[in-house]
mmCIF file of C-alpha atoms and ligand atoms in Angstrom:
data_model
loop_
_atom_site.group_PDB
_atom_site.id
_atom_site.type_symbol
_atom_site.label_atom_id
_atom_site.label_comp_id
_atom_site.label_asym_id
_atom_site.label_seq_id
_atom_site.Cartn_x
_atom_site.Cartn_y
_atom_site.Cartn_z
ATOM 1 C CA MET A 1 -33.596 -6.368 5.587
ATOM 2 C CA ILE A 2 -33.214 -10.128 6.025
ATOM 3 C CA ASP A 3 -35.483 -11.779 8.585
ATOM 4 C CA GLN A 4 -33.902 -15.128 9.354
ATOM 5 C CA SER A 5 -34.578 -16.163 12.906
ATOM 6 C CA THR A 6 -33.816 -19.802 12.146
ATOM 7 C CA GLY A 7 -30.921 -19.387 9.719
ATOM 8 C CA PRO A 8 -30.930 -19.979 5.975
ATOM 9 C CA ALA A 9 -33.808 -22.009 4.534
ATOM 10 C CA ALA A 10 -33.134 -25.475 3.070
ATOM 11 C CA GLU A 11 -33.792 -24.097 -0.434
ATOM 12 C CA GLN A 12 -31.045 -21.502 0.015
ATOM 13 C CA TRP A 13 -28.531 -24.162 1.043
ATOM 14 C CA ASP A 14 -29.611 -26.362 -1.869
ATOM 15 C CA ALA A 15 -29.348 -23.449 -4.297
ATOM 16 C CA ALA A 16 -25.836 -22.607 -3.080
ATOM 17 C CA VAL A 17 -24.692 -26.236 -3.378
ATOM 18 C CA ALA A 18 -26.238 -26.488 -6.858
ATOM 19 C CA ALA A 19 -24.550 -23.240 -7.945
ATOM 20 C CA VAL A 20 -21.124 -24.703 -7.138
ATOM 21 C CA ARG A 21 -21.888 -28.185 -8.517
ATOM 22 C CA ALA A 22 -23.064 -26.649 -11.816
ATOM 23 C CA LEU A 23 -19.534 -25.393 -12.516
ATOM 24 C CA GLY A 24 -16.797 -27.144 -14.467
ATOM 25 C CA GLY A 25 -13.424 -27.573 -12.800
ATOM 26 C CA ASP A 26 -11.899 -24.731 -14.815
ATOM 27 C CA ALA A 27 -14.666 -22.204 -14.123
ATOM 28 C CA GLU A 28 -13.550 -18.874 -12.711
ATOM 29 C CA ILE A 29 -14.743 -18.426 -9.143
ATOM 30 C CA GLN A 30 -14.327 -15.090 -7.384
ATOM 31 C CA LEU A 31 -14.500 -14.781 -3.612
ATOM 32 C CA VAL A 32 -14.951 -11.358 -2.009
ATOM 33 C CA CYS A 33 -15.015 -10.079 1.585
ATOM 34 C CA HIS A 34 -15.529 -6.661 3.158
ATOM 35 C CA VAL A 35 -13.280 -3.610 3.038
ATOM 36 C CA SER A 36 -10.649 -3.468 5.814
ATOM 37 C CA PRO A 37 -11.011 -7.219 6.309
ATOM 38 C CA ASP A 38 -10.976 -8.717 9.788
ATOM 39 C CA GLY A 39 -10.335 -12.276 10.946
ATOM 40 C CA ASP A 40 -13.830 -13.491 10.056
ATOM 41 C CA ALA A 41 -13.864 -11.869 6.612
ATOM 42 C CA LEU A 42 -10.457 -13.308 5.654
ATOM 43 C CA GLY A 43 -10.769 -16.585 7.545
ATOM 44 C CA SER A 44 -14.196 -17.555 6.215
ATOM 45 C CA MET A 45 -13.238 -16.531 2.673
ATOM 46 C CA LEU A 46 -9.843 -18.278 2.565
ATOM 47 C CA GLY A 47 -11.143 -21.406 4.307
ATOM 48 C CA PHE A 48 -13.862 -21.650 1.691
ATOM 49 C CA ALA A 49 -11.368 -20.942 -1.107
ATOM 50 C CA LEU A 50 -9.269 -23.874 0.115
ATOM 51 C CA GLY A 51 -12.407 -26.015 0.158
ATOM 52 C CA LEU A 52 -13.031 -25.174 -3.495
ATOM 53 C CA ARG A 53 -9.454 -26.193 -4.305
ATOM 54 C CA ARG A 54 -10.016 -29.522 -2.555
ATOM 55 C CA LEU A 55 -13.045 -30.027 -4.830
ATOM 56 C CA GLY A 56 -10.766 -29.647 -7.843
ATOM 57 C CA PHE A 57 -11.526 -26.072 -8.882
ATOM 58 C CA THR A 58 -8.332 -24.601 -10.273
ATOM 59 C CA ARG A 59 -9.367 -20.984 -10.845
ATOM 60 C CA VAL A 60 -10.192 -19.533 -7.467
ATOM 61 C CA ARG A 61 -9.337 -15.970 -6.485
ATOM 62 C CA ALA A 62 -10.092 -14.119 -3.283
ATOM 63 C CA THR A 63 -10.089 -10.349 -2.856
ATOM 64 C CA PHE A 64 -11.410 -7.360 -0.919
ATOM 65 C CA PRO A 65 -11.974 -3.725 -1.917
ATOM 66 C CA GLY A 66 -9.576 -0.911 -1.172
ATOM 67 C CA GLU A 67 -5.909 -0.848 -0.402
ATOM 68 C CA PHE A 68 -4.382 -4.324 -0.717
ATOM 69 C CA ARG A 69 -3.031 -4.622 2.787
ATOM 70 C CA VAL A 70 -3.500 -7.795 4.832
ATOM 71 C CA PRO A 71 -3.288 -7.186 8.604
ATOM 72 C CA THR A 72 -0.086 -8.808 9.889
ATOM 73 C CA PRO A 73 -1.906 -11.274 12.195
ATOM 74 C CA TYR A 74 -3.648 -12.763 9.124
ATOM 75 C CA ALA A 75 -0.781 -12.546 6.645
ATOM 76 C CA GLN A 76 0.114 -16.209 7.117
ATOM 77 C CA LEU A 77 -3.342 -17.718 6.961
ATOM 78 C CA PRO A 78 -3.456 -20.856 4.812
ATOM 79 C CA GLY A 79 -4.745 -20.023 1.345
ATOM 80 C CA VAL A 80 -3.411 -16.479 1.474
ATOM 81 C CA ALA A 81 -1.686 -17.128 -1.876
ATOM 82 C CA MET A 82 -5.145 -17.024 -3.490
ATOM 83 C CA LEU A 83 -5.593 -13.409 -2.324
ATOM 84 C CA VAL A 84 -5.253 -10.810 -5.081
ATOM 85 C CA PRO A 85 -5.746 -7.002 -5.159
ATOM 86 C CA GLU A 86 -9.208 -5.958 -6.341
ATOM 87 C CA GLN A 87 -7.741 -4.894 -9.680
ATOM 88 C CA ALA A 88 -6.746 -8.535 -10.292
ATOM 89 C CA ALA A 89 -10.195 -9.970 -9.535
ATOM 90 C CA TYR A 90 -11.805 -12.013 -12.336
ATOM 91 C CA ARG A 91 -13.700 -9.636 -14.660
ATOM 92 C CA ALA A 92 -16.536 -12.044 -15.509
ATOM 93 C CA PRO A 93 -16.481 -14.979 -13.078
ATOM 94 C CA ALA A 94 -19.045 -17.765 -13.381
ATOM 95 C CA LEU A 95 -19.743 -17.506 -9.653
ATOM 96 C CA VAL A 96 -19.119 -14.928 -6.945
ATOM 97 C CA LEU A 97 -19.203 -15.773 -3.236
ATOM 98 C CA VAL A 98 -19.354 -12.909 -0.740
ATOM 99 C CA PHE A 99 -18.197 -13.276 2.871
ATOM 100 C CA ASP A 100 -19.077 -11.241 5.992
ATOM 101 C CA VAL A 101 -20.525 -8.338 3.979
ATOM 102 C CA ALA A 102 -23.674 -6.711 5.395
ATOM 103 C CA GLY A 103 -24.401 -4.565 2.353
ATOM 104 C CA GLU A 104 -23.038 -3.441 -0.970
ATOM 105 C CA SER A 105 -21.564 -0.277 0.587
ATOM 106 C CA ARG A 106 -18.965 -2.555 2.228
ATOM 107 C CA LEU A 107 -17.868 -3.802 -1.218
ATOM 108 C CA GLY A 108 -16.436 -0.483 -2.445
ATOM 109 C CA GLY A 109 -15.371 -0.708 -6.073
ATOM 110 C CA LEU A 110 -16.294 -4.414 -6.234
ATOM 111 C CA ALA A 111 -20.042 -3.798 -5.745
ATOM 112 C CA ALA A 112 -20.671 -3.475 -9.492
ATOM 113 C CA GLN A 113 -18.795 -6.713 -10.246
ATOM 114 C CA VAL A 114 -20.796 -8.598 -7.629
ATOM 115 C CA ALA A 115 -24.074 -7.162 -8.951
ATOM 116 C CA ALA A 116 -23.132 -8.162 -12.525
ATOM 117 C CA ALA A 117 -22.260 -11.781 -11.652
ATOM 118 C CA PRO A 118 -24.671 -14.420 -13.028
ATOM 119 C CA VAL A 119 -24.834 -15.993 -9.564
ATOM 120 C CA SER A 120 -23.716 -14.457 -6.254
ATOM 121 C CA VAL A 121 -23.877 -16.381 -2.994
ATOM 122 C CA VAL A 122 -23.794 -14.160 0.102
ATOM 123 C CA LEU A 123 -22.617 -15.772 3.343
ATOM 124 C CA ASP A 124 -23.132 -13.386 6.268
ATOM 125 C CA HIS A 125 -24.300 -12.974 9.851
ATOM 126 C CA HIS A 126 -25.019 -9.247 10.207
ATOM 127 C CA ALA A 127 -28.422 -8.216 11.563
ATOM 128 C CA SER A 128 -28.204 -5.305 9.130
ATOM 129 C CA ASN A 129 -27.723 -7.498 6.026
ATOM 130 C CA THR A 130 -29.570 -5.836 3.149
ATOM 131 C CA GLY A 131 -30.453 -9.043 1.278
ATOM 132 C CA PHE A 132 -28.263 -8.341 -1.753
ATOM 133 C CA GLY A 133 -26.991 -11.160 -3.995
ATOM 134 C CA THR A 134 -28.891 -13.954 -5.751
ATOM 135 C CA ILE A 135 -28.546 -16.622 -3.025
ATOM 136 C CA GLN A 136 -28.491 -15.624 0.646
ATOM 137 C CA LEU A 137 -26.950 -17.754 3.360
ATOM 138 C CA VAL A 138 -27.523 -15.192 6.101
ATOM 139 C CA ASP A 139 -27.983 -16.000 9.773
ATOM 140 C CA PRO A 140 -27.846 -13.129 12.297
ATOM 141 C CA HIS A 141 -27.637 -15.731 15.068
ATOM 142 C CA ALA A 142 -24.426 -17.221 13.681
ATOM 143 C CA ALA A 143 -21.400 -16.239 15.760
ATOM 144 C CA ALA A 144 -19.262 -15.754 12.648
ATOM 145 C CA THR A 145 -19.553 -15.998 8.881
ATOM 146 C CA SER A 146 -17.224 -18.994 9.128
ATOM 147 C CA VAL A 147 -20.086 -20.962 10.748
ATOM 148 C CA LEU A 148 -21.964 -20.639 7.441
ATOM 149 C CA ALA A 149 -18.840 -21.200 5.330
ATOM 150 C CA GLU A 150 -18.057 -24.415 7.198
ATOM 151 C CA GLU A 151 -21.599 -25.679 6.712
ATOM 152 C CA LEU A 152 -21.481 -24.966 2.984
ATOM 153 C CA VAL A 153 -18.107 -26.680 2.384
ATOM 154 C CA THR A 154 -19.323 -29.656 4.399
ATOM 155 C CA ARG A 155 -22.548 -29.825 2.364
ATOM 156 C CA LEU A 156 -20.345 -29.763 -0.758
ATOM 157 C CA GLY A 157 -18.586 -32.875 0.510
ATOM 158 C CA VAL A 158 -15.282 -31.348 1.579
ATOM 159 C CA ARG A 159 -13.581 -32.995 4.543
ATOM 160 C CA LEU A 160 -12.095 -30.453 6.967
ATOM 161 C CA ASP A 161 -8.306 -30.496 7.018
ATOM 162 C CA ALA A 162 -5.901 -28.509 9.188
ATOM 163 C CA GLU A 163 -5.504 -25.671 6.672
ATOM 164 C CA ILE A 164 -9.212 -25.104 6.143
ATOM 165 C CA ALA A 165 -9.774 -25.519 9.874
ATOM 166 C CA GLU A 166 -7.164 -22.900 10.785
ATOM 167 C CA CYS A 167 -8.909 -20.320 8.617
ATOM 168 C CA PHE A 168 -12.332 -21.075 10.090
ATOM 169 C CA TYR A 169 -10.935 -21.201 13.624
ATOM 170 C CA VAL A 170 -9.306 -17.766 13.293
ATOM 171 C CA ALA A 171 -12.616 -16.419 11.981
ATOM 172 C CA LEU A 172 -14.589 -17.986 14.829
ATOM 173 C CA ALA A 173 -12.133 -16.954 17.551
ATOM 174 C CA THR A 174 -11.951 -13.325 16.371
ATOM 175 C CA ASP A 175 -15.703 -12.797 15.952
ATOM 176 C CA THR A 176 -16.551 -14.375 19.315
ATOM 177 C CA GLY A 177 -13.859 -12.381 21.138
ATOM 178 C CA SER A 178 -12.092 -15.676 21.928
ATOM 179 C CA PHE A 179 -15.359 -17.492 22.682
ATOM 180 C CA LYS A 180 -16.573 -14.827 25.107
ATOM 181 C CA PHE A 181 -19.500 -13.141 23.369
ATOM 182 C CA ASP A 182 -23.221 -13.948 23.713
ATOM 183 C CA LEU A 183 -23.449 -15.975 20.505
ATOM 184 C CA THR A 184 -20.857 -18.460 21.807
ATOM 185 C CA THR A 185 -23.281 -21.396 21.882
ATOM 186 C CA VAL A 186 -22.868 -25.126 22.348
ATOM 187 C CA ALA A 187 -22.821 -25.391 18.546
ATOM 188 C CA VAL A 188 -19.946 -22.878 18.397
ATOM 189 C CA HIS A 189 -17.877 -24.938 20.826
ATOM 190 C CA GLU A 190 -18.749 -28.118 18.920
ATOM 191 C CA LEU A 191 -17.546 -26.479 15.706
ATOM 192 C CA ALA A 192 -14.385 -25.310 17.473
ATOM 193 C CA ALA A 193 -13.836 -28.890 18.676
ATOM 194 C CA ARG A 194 -14.199 -30.252 15.126
ATOM 195 C CA LEU A 195 -11.708 -27.651 13.881
ATOM 196 C CA ILE A 196 -9.173 -28.292 16.656
ATOM 197 C CA ALA A 197 -9.487 -32.048 16.045
ATOM 198 C CA THR A 198 -7.782 -31.586 12.667
ATOM 199 C CA GLY A 199 -4.573 -30.894 14.584
ATOM 200 C CA LEU A 200 -4.731 -27.159 15.297
ATOM 201 C CA ARG A 201 -2.787 -25.613 18.143
ATOM 202 C CA PRO A 202 -5.157 -22.993 19.597
ATOM 203 C CA GLY A 203 -2.459 -21.532 21.851
ATOM 204 C CA ASP A 204 -0.160 -20.793 18.920
ATOM 205 C CA ILE A 205 -3.002 -19.332 16.870
ATOM 206 C CA SER A 206 -4.211 -17.111 19.733
ATOM 207 C CA ARG A 207 -0.726 -15.808 20.416
ATOM 208 C CA ARG A 208 -0.327 -14.884 16.755
ATOM 209 C CA ILE A 209 -3.788 -13.354 16.340
ATOM 210 C CA PHE A 210 -4.458 -11.681 19.690
ATOM 211 C CA ASP A 211 -1.303 -11.460 21.761
ATOM 212 C CA SER A 212 1.314 -10.176 19.377
ATOM 213 C CA ARG A 213 1.721 -6.585 18.294
ATOM 214 C CA PRO A 214 4.495 -4.108 17.602
ATOM 215 C CA PHE A 215 5.848 -1.950 20.434
ATOM 216 C CA GLY A 216 4.623 1.143 18.590
ATOM 217 C CA ALA A 217 1.073 -0.206 18.572
ATOM 218 C CA MET A 218 1.229 -0.669 22.324
ATOM 219 C CA LYS A 219 2.452 2.929 22.814
ATOM 220 C CA LEU A 220 -0.247 4.197 20.458
ATOM 221 C CA THR A 221 -2.871 2.291 22.445
ATOM 222 C CA GLY A 222 -1.646 3.966 25.611
ATOM 223 C CA GLU A 223 -2.085 7.433 24.121
ATOM 224 C CA VAL A 224 -5.513 6.751 22.657
ATOM 225 C CA LEU A 225 -6.780 5.240 25.925
ATOM 226 C CA GLY A 226 -5.222 8.133 27.847
ATOM 227 C CA ARG A 227 -7.559 10.600 26.136
ATOM 228 C CA ALA A 228 -10.760 8.605 26.747
ATOM 229 C CA VAL A 229 -13.740 10.503 28.134
ATOM 230 C CA LEU A 230 -16.433 9.050 30.417
ATOM 231 C CA ASP A 231 -19.986 10.437 30.323
ATOM 232 C CA PRO A 232 -21.977 8.611 33.008
ATOM 233 C CA ALA A 233 -25.255 10.445 32.203
ATOM 234 C CA ALA A 234 -25.461 9.294 28.576
ATOM 235 C CA ALA A 235 -27.804 6.505 27.380
ATOM 236 C CA GLY A 236 -30.352 7.193 30.098
ATOM 237 C CA GLY A 237 -27.710 7.005 32.801
ATOM 238 C CA ARG A 238 -26.162 3.754 31.528
ATOM 239 C CA GLY A 239 -23.017 5.656 30.577
ATOM 240 C CA LEU A 240 -20.837 6.286 27.527
ATOM 241 C CA VAL A 241 -17.074 6.111 27.174
ATOM 242 C CA TRP A 242 -15.304 7.301 24.046
ATOM 243 C CA THR A 243 -11.979 8.139 22.512
ATOM 244 C CA TYR A 244 -10.481 8.765 19.087
ATOM 245 C CA ALA A 245 -7.389 7.991 17.023
ATOM 246 C CA THR A 246 -6.053 10.048 14.127
ATOM 247 C CA LEU A 247 -3.917 9.293 11.095
ATOM 248 C CA ALA A 248 -1.278 11.481 12.762
ATOM 249 C CA ASP A 249 -1.312 9.110 15.758
ATOM 250 C CA LEU A 250 -0.669 6.194 13.406
ATOM 251 C CA ALA A 251 2.082 8.074 11.568
ATOM 252 C CA ARG A 252 3.795 9.171 14.800
ATOM 253 C CA HIS A 253 4.079 5.552 15.880
ATOM 254 C CA GLU A 254 4.671 4.256 12.332
ATOM 255 C CA GLN A 255 1.688 1.916 12.557
ATOM 256 C CA PRO A 256 -0.737 0.683 9.867
ATOM 257 C CA PRO A 257 -4.495 1.301 10.339
ATOM 258 C CA TYR A 258 -5.336 -2.295 11.283
ATOM 259 C CA VAL A 259 -3.753 -1.835 14.734
ATOM 260 C CA LEU A 260 -6.828 0.263 15.596
ATOM 261 C CA ASP A 261 -9.228 -2.600 14.765
ATOM 262 C CA THR A 262 -9.121 -4.101 18.268
ATOM 263 C CA LEU A 263 -8.641 -0.865 20.203
ATOM 264 C CA ILE A 264 -12.344 -0.729 21.048
ATOM 265 C CA ASP A 265 -11.842 -3.774 23.312
ATOM 266 C CA PRO A 266 -10.086 -2.033 26.220
ATOM 267 C CA VAL A 267 -12.472 0.909 25.816
ATOM 268 C CA ARG A 268 -15.575 -1.274 26.065
ATOM 269 C CA SER A 269 -14.249 -2.916 29.234
ATOM 270 C CA VAL A 270 -14.980 0.261 31.256
ATOM 271 C CA ALA A 271 -17.437 -0.778 33.970
ATOM 272 C CA GLU A 272 -19.078 2.640 34.318
ATOM 273 C CA ALA A 273 -20.300 2.709 30.703
ATOM 274 C CA ASP A 274 -22.718 0.530 28.766
ATOM 275 C CA VAL A 275 -21.851 2.145 25.463
ATOM 276 C CA SER A 276 -18.366 2.629 24.058
ATOM 277 C CA VAL A 277 -17.319 4.556 20.982
ATOM 278 C CA LEU A 278 -13.998 4.648 19.138
ATOM 279 C CA VAL A 279 -13.678 7.250 16.395
ATOM 280 C CA LYS A 280 -10.932 6.309 13.937
ATOM 281 C CA GLN A 281 -9.735 8.696 11.257
ATOM 282 C CA VAL A 282 -9.647 7.134 7.794
ATOM 283 C CA ALA A 283 -9.003 10.312 5.731
ATOM 284 C CA GLU A 284 -9.071 14.101 6.147
ATOM 285 C CA GLY A 285 -12.452 14.807 7.804
ATOM 286 C CA GLU A 286 -13.587 11.164 7.467
ATOM 287 C CA TRP A 287 -13.942 8.816 10.424
ATOM 288 C CA ALA A 288 -14.903 5.189 11.049
ATOM 289 C CA VAL A 289 -17.063 5.156 14.164
ATOM 290 C CA SER A 290 -17.047 1.894 16.139
ATOM 291 C CA LEU A 291 -19.952 1.346 18.522
ATOM 292 C CA ARG A 292 -20.343 -1.265 21.259
ATOM 293 C CA SER A 293 -23.062 -1.820 23.865
ATOM 294 C CA LYS A 294 -23.350 -4.211 26.772
ATOM 295 C CA GLY A 295 -27.090 -4.564 26.242
ATOM 296 C CA ALA A 296 -28.758 -1.191 26.822
ATOM 297 C CA VAL A 297 -28.651 0.071 23.233
ATOM 298 C CA ASP A 298 -29.252 -1.489 19.803
ATOM 299 C CA VAL A 299 -26.172 0.013 18.179
ATOM 300 C CA SER A 300 -26.888 -1.813 14.894
ATOM 301 C CA ARG A 301 -30.069 0.238 14.361
ATOM 302 C CA LEU A 302 -28.266 3.382 15.444
ATOM 303 C CA ALA A 303 -25.475 2.664 12.945
ATOM 304 C CA ILE A 304 -27.989 1.919 10.166
ATOM 305 C CA SER A 305 -29.583 5.328 10.816
ATOM 306 C CA GLN A 306 -26.163 6.821 10.036
ATOM 307 C CA GLY A 307 -25.601 4.794 6.869
ATOM 308 C CA GLY A 308 -23.634 1.999 8.554
ATOM 309 C CA GLY A 309 -24.538 -1.371 10.006
ATOM 310 C CA GLY A 310 -23.413 -4.284 12.125
ATOM 311 C CA HIS A 311 -24.729 -6.432 14.949
ATOM 312 C CA ARG A 312 -27.073 -5.482 17.802
ATOM 313 C CA LEU A 313 -24.245 -4.898 20.273
ATOM 314 C CA ALA A 314 -21.347 -4.192 17.859
ATOM 315 C CA ALA A 315 -21.736 -1.899 14.890
ATOM 316 C CA GLY A 316 -20.207 1.004 13.028
ATOM 317 C CA PHE A 317 -20.659 3.759 10.477
ATOM 318 C CA THR A 318 -18.615 6.272 8.532
ATOM 319 C CA GLY A 319 -18.962 9.897 9.670
ATOM 320 C CA HIS A 320 -17.635 13.309 8.677
ATOM 321 C CA GLY A 321 -16.487 16.287 10.711
ATOM 322 C CA GLU A 322 -14.806 16.308 14.099
ATOM 323 C CA PRO A 323 -14.688 13.346 16.539
ATOM 324 C CA GLY A 324 -16.312 15.354 19.360
ATOM 325 C CA ASP A 325 -19.221 16.369 17.112
ATOM 326 C CA LEU A 326 -19.688 12.779 15.904
ATOM 327 C CA VAL A 327 -19.814 11.523 19.477
ATOM 328 C CA ASP A 328 -22.297 14.306 20.371
ATOM 329 C CA ARG A 329 -24.517 13.042 17.582
ATOM 330 C CA VAL A 330 -24.214 9.448 18.799
ATOM 331 C CA ARG A 331 -24.966 10.589 22.368
ATOM 332 C CA ARG A 332 -28.174 12.321 21.232
ATOM 333 C CA LEU A 333 -29.264 9.231 19.256
ATOM 334 C CA LEU A 334 -28.644 6.721 22.063
ATOM 335 C CA ASP A 335 -31.999 7.394 23.746
ATOM 336 C CA ASP A 336 -33.841 6.517 20.506
ATOM 337 C CA TYR A 337 -32.288 3.064 20.391
ATOM 338 C CA LEU A 338 -32.488 1.930 24.020
ATOM 339 C CA ILE A 339 -33.425 -1.773 24.151
HETATM 340 P P1 LIG B 1 -15.986 -2.444 13.907
HETATM 341 O O1 LIG B 1 -16.426 -1.454 14.918
HETATM 342 O O2 LIG B 1 -15.302 -1.837 12.738
HETATM 343 O O3 LIG B 1 -15.238 -3.569 14.537
HETATM 344 O O4 LIG B 1 -17.308 -3.062 13.299
HETATM 345 C C1 LIG B 1 -18.281 -3.662 14.123
HETATM 346 C C2 LIG B 1 -19.342 -4.281 13.263
HETATM 347 O O5 LIG B 1 -20.050 -3.275 12.557
HETATM 348 C C3 LIG B 1 -18.783 -5.217 12.216
HETATM 349 O O6 LIG B 1 -19.616 -6.340 12.156
HETATM 350 C C4 LIG B 1 -18.839 -4.433 10.936
HETATM 351 O O7 LIG B 1 -19.107 -5.260 9.842
HETATM 352 C C5 LIG B 1 -19.972 -3.463 11.159
HETATM 353 N N1 LIG B 1 -19.659 -2.180 10.541
HETATM 354 C C6 LIG B 1 -18.689 -1.334 10.919
HETATM 355 N N2 LIG B 1 -18.660 -0.245 10.121
HETATM 356 C C7 LIG B 1 -19.650 -0.405 9.214
HETATM 357 C C8 LIG B 1 -20.132 0.365 8.103
HETATM 358 N N3 LIG B 1 -19.569 1.535 7.762
HETATM 359 N N4 LIG B 1 -21.163 -0.140 7.398
HETATM 360 C C9 LIG B 1 -21.725 -1.322 7.713
HETATM 361 N N5 LIG B 1 -21.311 -2.091 8.742
HETATM 362 C C10 LIG B 1 -20.291 -1.660 9.493
HETATM 363 MN MN1 LIG B 2 -16.143 -8.633 9.695
HETATM 364 MN MN1 LIG B 3 -18.200 -11.500 11.003
#
């Protein structure tokens, strides 16, 4: 696992800059982010892709593994035209850049292509990052991968413009929970200020990203929250609250899976529980388990023990069986990972 308490070393930055500068303008550059991409994955990747275009690179493609579905809130991000399905990714790019990916398991069918690339630069901020890739720009203290992406484009000599800035701003705003989480430092607000100074309208962006969803998604949220269970004795008395959502729930309300991505937020707001769990069905018998803590439990280490990963207070893993059994397992593990 990466141990980077002070962020990437100068040599890593220099190596990443040199890897880009070594390329001719017509070199094929492939950008990749994690499966089921969120605002940081897409925003950091597309912002960087636009930066490469500004530097004169003409062959830049961005992709992510799995079904080629861009969540509606991100479907109009600048640079989205460079997004292609994984099947259309460059077969033998001169350079691969990887965004917001903690480990190769989050790269699905693209893991082999990344491993085969002559040079792969990994930009990430997960505590659970496995250290894959040839050049690592990994900082677990960064609030979003876009913090690292912005630093790299700047070091490459790109001047931020409104399109690049919108991508990085969306990434920063989503991963900080609208500048609410612990990693929202002075530097984060200074970066946000630099991005907004290009002419962004934060109100418009927030409405589009956070405050706009289909009626069906709202009804679905109501049902899923309505079946939440509170267990005040769990986590040494710090409390656990959990609920689940099935593919049938999505189908009944005619909603795509991404509408479940932010459903953990109302669950984790429950005052009586430190730990919150949302179990989301991804296939028959297969579930994505989202974990959040307010400080009592290192859910990243818990998730790693189950084959997943994430950040200290926000993590996840893929589990099999029934939601109740998965939560029972999490409940038993909580005591092992108390902070
Ligand atoms: P989520 O609960 O899906 O919002 O994810 C919370 C955090 O945990 C994110 O930073 C994810 O990258 C990470 N994460 C979630 N699921 C997994 C997984 N199966 N493997 C590795 N990391 C994960
Ligand atoms: Mn992400
Ligand atoms: Mn992120």
